[in-house]
Amino acid sequence: MHSAIGLRWLLVRRCRALVSGTARAASTAAPSGRRRLPADGPGLAEFVAGSAAPAAPPPEGAELPVPLGATELEHGLGRRVLFVVHGCQMNVNDTEVAWAVLQQAGYQRAENISEADVVFIMTCSIREGAETKIWNKLENYKRLKASKGYTGSQFKVGVLGCMAERLRQRLVEADVGVDLVAGPDSYRHLPRLLAQPEDAGAAVHVQLSLEETYADVQPVRLDPHAPAAYVTIMRGCDNMCTYCIVPFTRGRERSRPLDSVVEEVRRLSEQGVREVTLLGQNVNSYRDMSGSRNSAKATRLAAGFSTVYRPKTGGTRFADLLSAVADVDPEMRVRFTSPHPKDFPDEVLRVIAERPNVCSCLHLPAQSGSSRVLADMRRGYTREAYLELVRHVRRMVPGVALTSDFIAGFCGETEADFEETLSLMREVGYQYCFLFAYSRREKTRAHHRLVDDVPPAEKQRRVAEMARLYRAMAQQLNTRQVGSTQLVLLERPSPRSPDSLLGRNDANVKVIVPRRWAGAPLAAGQYVAVEVTGASSEVLHGRPLERTTLQEFARQHDPPSAPNELLGDDPEASQCVV
Ligand code: SAH
Ligand code: SF4
Ligand code: F3S
């Protein structure tokens, strides 16, 4: 659509950059997968056979990726790409990786569909509902293509991410106008896949890698002005919870070298970013095996926790990484998600407790409060071990805010099991909960071995009941904070009120403050000491007291005085059941 004439020098320069950028992908010999796809994707054996398993050889006859040449770069020049992002935070950061790769190849960003030459949908497969939304979007793009009479080279639709990995060729065969399919480890190949001639059919690359961490790709932030940024530190998951598709869509656990993470955080700090969230499917299983700082520490799991995989040894662990990231800029907040409860040894808890810029807010996904259901889920802990961890975390990190994920209606979950989940929620007192109805996913162990026997309406009833309980508890926790002084990092205008700004406290709770204070406007990226004046179950309202810094606030104020305590013995707690 756009001419590259006269830009030969630019092409040569970009070409060199990409040749070096793709060298690593080429050396790991990942096949392009366009013609010879494994019909059904990786199976259980590929994921649990031990983390040091060698890379699978490319299927016979598969194409090997070649360094990008002028054709691919010429193809990109001036073309505009629209990103539509679904799914978890990792998908946001992966989109920033894909965008970095495409920008290097000359693509520009489209702000809306009408100016796009390519639309990429970053997809999620975690539940059937997530995939249904994507199918509907694809139908819409197909209609748009038909109504405008576009050919494949004029307007391409690409499916990226977990659904691309899971469904592969099925996305192409469904006849919904998909031109490109690329899984989570395939983003380096996007320029080449996009440049593939129309008559070659849809371009598909879904080979998972044992090594890809995109450590050398500097993500280009989708919102360069946001004071908060994501940094992916590890990818994949070896846990194989029986309900979960993630190990199949994201592949084996692998971690990015510590130095590359620290370097990226340093760059973000120089750009003025005030908060980083370290990301990974099992972020606290982080283990840098690249050797430069190998501390050879053996894995220490939280007491009462186990794994389905062989215990791993060696490498630099999450506590060291967290500490190194916290050292980069004492004015930068550090958060991380999503952790697994098994990987909270005391070293990690100490870093959280001791560093003012590591937020005292932990996501401890419980999934269920019934030990029997937890065993069927293969979570590697019992209700008692989980509650002991909660008590231990609260002893070591006073005032810590806890959040969680729960699944309602897992295979065989009885009313009594569900009551145990409600009682666990009551006992812990979460600041925030993500609540899901169980959705059966092909290939998982639960799909093969267990019966999805809780009717959909009953799953929904249980989710609604958990939601009522969680909201009542969050309301109590937030109300207790009225009158306290909190450090708030201002993020953006409040979507509900043009005269207010939205920020977050250390516990990641939204706090709304007036946009103007002391005769001058407040701005995103500033730290403000705020007196909490009001609370709902979801947000706090506050009155700014002073502009401050993270270190200054930490010097003047004790850590939060346990606003989020166990509610088990609290007479008010029974009122949570509504
Ligand atoms: N790695 C993270 C979770 C990633 S998926 C962890 O282990 O905590 C996010 C959440 O989706 C999970 O915690 C779980 O609560 C939910 N989930 C995963 N698979 C699901 C399924 N098949 N049905 C319903 N919810 C599911
Ligand atoms: Fe899925 Fe999380 Fe379990 Fe991994 S640890 S299988 S991502 S729920
Ligand atoms: Fe969804 Fe994949 Fe994230 S399945 S939750 S986008 S890891």
mmCIF file of C-alpha atoms and ligand atoms in Angstrom, residues 86-91 123-126 162 245-246 249-250 281, ligand 3:
data_model
loop_
_atom_site.group_PDB
_atom_site.id
_atom_site.type_symbol
_atom_site.label_atom_id
_atom_site.label_comp_id
_atom_site.label_asym_id
_atom_site.label_seq_id
_atom_site.Cartn_x
_atom_site.Cartn_y
_atom_site.Cartn_z
ATOM 1 C CA HIS A 86 -7.738 -9.327 25.339
ATOM 2 C CA GLY A 87 -6.640 -11.455 28.285
ATOM 3 C CA CYS A 88 -4.161 -10.958 31.095
ATOM 4 C CA GLN A 89 -1.402 -8.410 31.730
ATOM 5 C CA MET A 90 1.078 -10.699 29.966
ATOM 6 C CA ASN A 91 -0.906 -10.126 26.800
ATOM 7 C CA THR A 123 -6.228 -13.424 22.433
ATOM 8 C CA CYS A 124 -6.980 -15.417 25.579
ATOM 9 C CA SER A 125 -8.133 -19.041 25.933
ATOM 10 C CA ILE A 126 -8.526 -19.287 29.676
ATOM 11 C CA CYS A 162 -3.052 -18.062 23.553
ATOM 12 C CA ILE A 245 -5.016 -24.346 29.573
ATOM 13 C CA VAL A 246 -2.062 -21.997 30.206
ATOM 14 C CA THR A 249 -0.771 -22.204 25.293
ATOM 15 C CA ARG A 250 2.324 -20.715 26.895
ATOM 16 C CA GLN A 281 2.442 -16.956 34.600
HETATM 17 FE FE1 F3S B 3 -5.453 -15.891 28.917
HETATM 18 FE FE2 F3S B 3 -3.197 -16.770 28.010
HETATM 19 FE FE3 F3S B 3 -3.212 -14.923 29.883
HETATM 20 S S1 F3S B 3 -4.987 -17.985 28.360
HETATM 21 S S2 F3S B 3 -5.036 -15.441 31.021
HETATM 22 S S3 F3S B 3 -3.969 -14.685 27.840
HETATM 23 S S4 F3S B 3 -1.765 -16.580 29.696
#
